[in-house]
Short mmCIF file of C-alpha atoms in Angstrom, two decimals:
data_model
loop_
_atom_site.label_atom_id
_atom_site.label_comp_id
_atom_site.label_asym_id
_atom_site.label_seq_id
_atom_site.Cartn_x
_atom_site.Cartn_y
_atom_site.Cartn_z
CA MET A 661 12.57 -10.02 10.04
CA ARG A 662 14.63 -8.35 12.78
CA ASN A 663 13.33 -10.97 15.21
CA SER A 664 13.71 -14.03 13.01
CA LYS A 665 15.92 -16.01 15.40
CA THR A 666 13.73 -15.22 18.39
CA LEU A 667 10.56 -16.17 16.52
CA ASN A 668 12.10 -19.24 14.92
CA ALA A 669 12.86 -20.56 18.39
CA GLU A 670 9.10 -20.55 19.00
CA GLY A 671 8.33 -22.26 15.68
CA ILE A 672 7.23 -18.99 14.02
CA TYR A 673 8.55 -18.19 10.57
CA ALA A 674 8.31 -14.85 8.76
CA PRO A 675 9.97 -15.43 5.37
CA HIS A 676 11.77 -12.90 3.21
CA LEU A 677 9.18 -10.92 1.24
CA GLY A 678 10.93 -11.32 -2.09
CA ALA A 679 10.95 -15.08 -1.70
CA TYR A 680 7.22 -15.51 -1.94
CA ARG A 681 5.20 -12.49 -3.05
CA PRO A 682 5.52 -12.98 -6.85
CA LYS A 683 4.90 -16.71 -6.54
CA LEU A 684 2.02 -16.14 -4.13
CA HIS A 685 0.26 -13.76 -6.54
CA GLU A 686 0.86 -16.20 -9.39
CA THR A 687 -0.53 -19.14 -7.43
CA ILE A 688 -3.60 -17.23 -6.24
CA GLY A 689 -4.41 -16.11 -9.78
CA GLU A 690 -3.93 -19.57 -11.21
CA HIS A 691 -6.08 -21.49 -8.71
CA ARG A 692 -8.62 -18.77 -7.84
CA GLY A 693 -9.96 -20.39 -4.69
CA ALA A 694 -9.60 -24.03 -5.66
CA PRO A 695 -7.87 -25.92 -2.82
CA LEU A 696 -4.17 -26.08 -3.63
CA PRO A 697 -3.08 -29.68 -4.39
CA PRO A 698 -0.30 -31.13 -2.20
CA GLU A 699 2.33 -30.89 -4.94
CA ALA A 700 1.48 -27.22 -5.56
CA GLN A 701 1.65 -26.54 -1.81
CA SER A 702 5.12 -28.08 -1.72
CA GLU A 703 6.22 -25.94 -4.67
CA LEU A 704 4.92 -22.79 -3.00
CA LEU A 705 6.62 -23.67 0.29
CA THR A 706 9.87 -24.23 -1.58
CA HIS A 707 9.69 -20.65 -2.86
CA ILE A 708 8.77 -19.35 0.58
CA PHE A 709 11.76 -21.07 2.21
CA SER A 710 14.20 -20.53 -0.68
CA LYS A 711 16.04 -17.46 0.69
CA ASP A 712 16.46 -18.48 4.30
CA ASP A 713 18.79 -21.10 5.75
CA GLU A 714 17.73 -20.34 9.31
CA LYS A 715 14.06 -21.27 9.11
CA PRO A 716 12.68 -23.54 11.84
CA PRO A 717 12.93 -27.25 10.93
CA GLN A 718 9.16 -27.62 11.26
CA PRO A 719 7.47 -24.21 11.45
CA GLU A 720 4.20 -24.23 13.36
CA ARG A 721 3.19 -20.75 12.20
CA LEU A 722 3.87 -19.06 8.87
CA ILE A 723 3.43 -15.28 8.52
CA LEU A 724 2.72 -13.91 5.05
CA SER A 725 2.22 -10.21 4.27
CA LEU A 726 0.53 -9.13 1.05
CA PRO A 727 -0.21 -5.39 0.65
CA ASN A 728 -2.09 -5.83 -2.65
CA ALA A 729 -3.97 -8.95 -1.56
CA PHE A 730 -7.36 -7.51 -2.57
CA CYS A 731 -6.38 -5.59 -5.71
CA ILE A 732 -3.93 -3.11 -7.17
CA ALA A 733 -4.31 0.54 -6.21
CA ALA A 734 -6.06 1.50 -9.47
CA ASN A 735 -8.91 -0.94 -8.71
CA THR A 736 -9.51 0.08 -5.10
CA LEU A 737 -13.00 1.33 -5.98
CA GLN A 738 -15.24 -0.72 -8.26
CA ASP A 739 -19.01 -0.48 -8.69
CA ALA A 740 -19.06 2.22 -5.99
CA ARG A 741 -17.51 -0.16 -3.45
CA LEU A 742 -14.25 -0.26 -1.55
CA TYR A 743 -12.26 -3.46 -2.21
CA LYS A 744 -15.16 -5.22 -3.88
CA GLN A 745 -13.23 -8.50 -4.19
CA ALA A 746 -11.96 -8.62 -0.60
CA GLY A 747 -14.16 -11.54 0.45
CA ASP A 748 -13.28 -13.64 -2.59
CA LYS A 749 -9.58 -12.87 -2.32
CA ALA A 750 -9.56 -13.75 1.39
CA TYR A 751 -11.16 -17.08 0.54
CA TRP A 752 -8.61 -17.71 -2.21
CA LEU A 753 -5.83 -17.08 0.30
CA SER A 754 -7.39 -19.49 2.79
CA GLN A 755 -7.28 -22.26 0.19
CA LEU A 756 -3.53 -22.06 -0.41
CA PHE A 757 -3.00 -24.42 2.53
CA PRO A 758 -6.55 -25.70 3.10
CA GLU A 759 -5.59 -28.17 5.84
CA ALA A 760 -3.87 -25.49 7.92
CA LYS A 761 -5.53 -23.13 10.40
CA CYS A 762 -5.68 -19.71 8.79
CA GLU A 763 -5.82 -16.27 10.44
CA PHE A 764 -6.26 -12.85 8.87
CA HIS A 765 -4.96 -9.52 10.15
CA LEU A 766 -6.04 -6.26 8.55
CA ALA A 767 -5.35 -2.59 9.20
CA ILE A 768 -8.03 -0.16 8.03
CA ARG A 769 -7.51 3.54 7.30
CA ASN A 770 -9.65 6.64 7.05
CA PRO A 771 -10.80 6.80 3.40
CA ALA A 772 -10.17 10.56 3.53
CA THR A 773 -6.42 9.82 3.68
CA LEU A 774 -6.36 6.31 2.18
CA LEU A 775 -7.74 7.31 -1.23
CA PRO A 776 -5.37 10.28 -1.75
CA ALA A 777 -2.42 8.08 -0.73
CA LEU A 778 -3.41 5.34 -3.18
CA TYR A 779 -4.16 7.80 -5.98
CA GLY A 780 -0.74 9.35 -5.43
CA ARG A 781 0.84 6.06 -6.52
CA LEU A 782 -0.84 6.11 -9.92
CA ASN A 783 0.25 7.72 -13.16
CA ASN A 784 -1.91 9.10 -15.96
CA ILE A 785 -5.24 8.15 -14.41
CA PRO A 786 -7.81 10.96 -13.95
CA PHE A 787 -9.03 11.24 -10.38
CA GLN A 788 -12.65 10.77 -11.42
CA GLY A 789 -11.64 7.58 -13.19
CA PHE A 790 -9.95 6.35 -10.03
CA MET A 791 -13.08 7.16 -7.99
CA SER A 792 -15.18 5.12 -10.44
CA GLY A 793 -18.30 7.15 -9.72
CA THR A 794 -18.14 6.45 -5.99
CA ASP A 795 -19.62 8.93 -3.54
CA PRO A 796 -16.83 9.35 -0.92
CA LEU A 797 -19.40 9.61 1.85
CA THR A 798 -20.73 6.10 1.16
CA ILE A 799 -17.40 4.28 1.54
CA ARG A 800 -17.49 1.82 4.45
CA TRP A 801 -14.85 -0.59 5.74
CA SER A 802 -17.59 -2.50 7.55
CA SER A 803 -18.87 -3.75 4.19
CA VAL A 804 -15.39 -4.99 3.30
CA ILE A 805 -15.05 -6.79 6.62
CA GLU A 806 -18.53 -8.31 6.38
CA ASP A 807 -17.54 -9.77 2.99
CA ILE A 808 -14.33 -11.22 4.43
CA VAL A 809 -16.05 -12.73 7.48
CA SER A 810 -18.68 -14.33 5.26
CA MET A 811 -16.03 -16.08 3.15
CA ILE A 812 -13.41 -17.33 5.63
CA ASP A 813 -15.51 -19.93 7.44
CA GLY A 814 -14.89 -18.79 10.99
CA ALA A 815 -11.16 -18.14 10.63
CA PRO A 816 -9.98 -15.50 13.16
CA LEU A 817 -9.93 -11.94 11.79
CA THR A 818 -8.06 -9.20 13.68
CA VAL A 819 -8.67 -5.57 12.66
CA TRP A 820 -7.18 -2.27 13.82
CA CYS A 821 -6.99 1.32 12.62
CA ASN A 822 -3.81 2.35 10.86
CA GLU A 823 -4.06 5.69 12.67
CA ASP A 824 -3.65 3.83 15.98
CA THR A 825 -0.76 1.61 14.88
CA PRO A 826 2.04 3.64 16.55
CA LEU A 827 0.21 3.31 19.87
CA ILE A 828 -0.56 -0.40 19.62
CA TRP A 829 2.35 -1.69 17.52
CA PRO A 830 3.62 -4.14 20.19
CA GLU A 831 0.14 -5.65 20.40
CA VAL A 832 -0.14 -5.82 16.61
CA LEU A 833 3.20 -7.64 16.42
CA ARG A 834 2.07 -10.07 19.11
CA GLU A 835 -1.26 -10.80 17.41
CA VAL A 836 0.27 -11.28 13.97
CA SER A 837 3.25 -13.36 15.03
CA GLY A 838 1.56 -15.28 17.84
CA HIS A 839 4.73 -15.11 19.92
CA ASP A 840 4.80 -15.71 23.67
CA PRO A 841 3.52 -12.56 25.46
CA TYR A 842 6.69 -12.50 27.56
CA THR A 843 9.00 -12.59 24.53
CA ALA A 844 10.69 -9.23 23.96
CA LEU A 845 10.93 -8.22 20.31
CA LYS A 846 13.17 -5.67 18.62
CA GLY A 847 11.51 -2.86 16.69
CA THR A 848 8.50 -2.27 18.91
CA ASP A 849 9.31 1.48 18.86
CA ASP A 850 10.13 1.74 15.15
CA LEU A 851 6.85 3.35 14.11
CA LEU A 852 6.95 5.80 16.98
CA ALA A 853 10.48 6.80 16.04
CA SER A 854 9.30 7.60 12.51
CA ILE A 855 6.70 10.15 13.67
CA MET A 856 8.28 11.53 16.84
CA SER A 857 11.27 13.82 17.25
CA LYS A 858 14.56 12.31 18.34
CA GLU A 859 14.36 14.28 21.60
CA GLY A 860 10.86 12.99 22.21
CA MET A 861 11.89 9.36 21.68
CA GLU A 862 14.84 9.72 24.02
CA ARG A 863 12.63 11.24 26.71
CA LEU A 864 9.96 8.57 26.19
CA ARG A 865 12.43 5.70 26.53
CA SER A 866 13.96 7.29 29.59
CA TYR A 867 10.53 7.79 31.17
CA LEU A 868 9.40 4.22 30.46
CA LYS A 869 12.66 2.90 31.91
CA GLU A 870 12.25 4.92 35.11
CA HIS A 871 8.48 4.36 35.33
CA PRO A 872 7.72 0.90 33.85
CA PRO A 873 4.02 0.80 32.92
CA ALA A 874 1.92 -1.69 34.84
CA ASN A 875 0.09 -2.82 31.71
CA GLU A 876 -0.38 -2.13 27.99
CA ILE A 877 -3.14 0.42 28.56
CA GLN A 878 -0.90 2.49 30.82
CA ARG A 879 1.91 2.31 28.26
CA ARG A 880 -0.39 3.60 25.51
CA ARG A 881 -1.43 6.55 27.66
CA VAL A 882 2.20 7.49 28.21
CA VAL A 883 3.00 7.14 24.51
CA ALA A 884 -0.04 9.23 23.56
CA ALA A 885 1.07 12.00 25.93
CA PHE A 886 4.56 12.10 24.41
CA LEU A 887 3.15 12.02 20.87
CA ASP A 888 0.93 14.96 21.68
CA LYS A 889 4.03 16.97 22.58
CA PHE A 890 6.75 15.61 20.29
CA ALA A 891 5.02 14.33 17.12
CA LEU A 892 6.60 15.45 13.83
CA GLU A 893 3.92 17.55 12.16
CA GLU A 894 5.04 16.64 8.64
CA GLU A 895 4.68 12.93 9.45
CA VAL A 896 1.27 12.96 11.11
CA GLU A 897 -0.53 15.49 8.90
CA MET A 898 -1.40 15.03 5.24
CA GLU A 899 -2.04 17.68 2.62
CA LEU A 900 -5.22 16.87 0.70
CA ASP A 901 -5.56 18.49 -2.71
CA LEU A 902 -8.00 16.52 -4.84
CA PRO A 903 -10.53 17.75 -7.40
CA GLY A 904 -13.84 18.55 -5.75
CA TRP A 905 -12.70 17.65 -2.25
CA THR A 906 -13.36 20.32 0.35
CA GLU A 907 -12.46 20.59 4.01
CA THR A 908 -16.10 19.95 4.86
CA LEU A 909 -16.15 16.77 2.78
CA VAL A 910 -13.02 15.47 4.51
CA GLU A 911 -14.54 16.21 7.91
CA ASP A 912 -17.75 14.40 6.95
CA MET A 913 -15.77 11.41 5.62
CA THR A 914 -13.81 11.27 8.86
CA GLU A 915 -16.99 11.37 10.91
CA ALA A 916 -18.44 8.53 8.82
CA TYR A 917 -15.22 6.55 9.30
CA GLU A 918 -15.41 6.96 13.07
CA GLU A 919 -19.02 5.73 13.05
CA ASP A 920 -17.95 2.81 10.87
CA ILE A 921 -15.25 1.88 13.39
CA PHE A 922 -17.89 1.80 16.11
CA ALA A 923 -19.86 -0.70 14.00
CA ILE A 924 -16.81 -2.84 13.22
CA GLU A 925 -15.86 -3.09 16.89
CA ARG A 926 -19.18 -4.82 17.50
CA MET A 927 -19.14 -7.20 14.53
CA SER A 928 -19.30 -10.91 15.17
CA GLY A 929 -16.18 -12.80 14.10
CA VAL A 930 -13.88 -9.78 14.46
CA GLN A 931 -11.27 -9.06 17.11
CA PHE A 932 -10.71 -5.31 17.12
CA LEU A 933 -7.51 -3.84 18.55
CA ALA A 934 -8.07 -0.38 20.02
CA PRO A 935 -5.86 1.96 22.08
#
């Protein structure tokens, strides 16, 4: 949103979230994967464009963000599976504009921190009910991604780890928006600024200005070094206090997640963004 004019000039449109999310959920639930008829597509586009007078006359790329695309937080685990409906929901999304080329971009997160964060949003639901009988050690993102790949008919799928996002945020923005690689966007340091001390950010910006990195890999190494020294502990560490969860369990879940990442990186049909 902070780069709307810059992106619009390249035919890329990121609409206001409030303009489309309720209508998008409504449309997905109503049609449930049936190709959206032309008149319904026009109606949905009208909602998408309704709060913006500066949209490109003929957008070539439309960026939609939907945090609860697969399900609400309470249904994250069903039948001992993570995001059981992910493949179906991805297909439903692809049929909103069936004639258009569709891309998917997905951040994954260590289940050892994802599940506590999601459970923290809920009220009056016992933790065991939220877990739905799922063994935490069996949770795999690779199964979710396999389901998505199988349902989107070769559409590009880009995946990255949420834990890496501060290091690769410029690349994530570029992949999602599709903007020209030489276009400079505002906000590329926003995530870093949220987890690094003010002094650290000032020193990092000064260092990058005096020593411009030769490439993205070199930039990430510099950022990682500054994060190691100036990260805000309260922002990068999470207190885990869940019934039956021990430090050993969390360590084992993390190890399983890291092995799962290794498998995802090698999956056909997936572009994986790594630091």
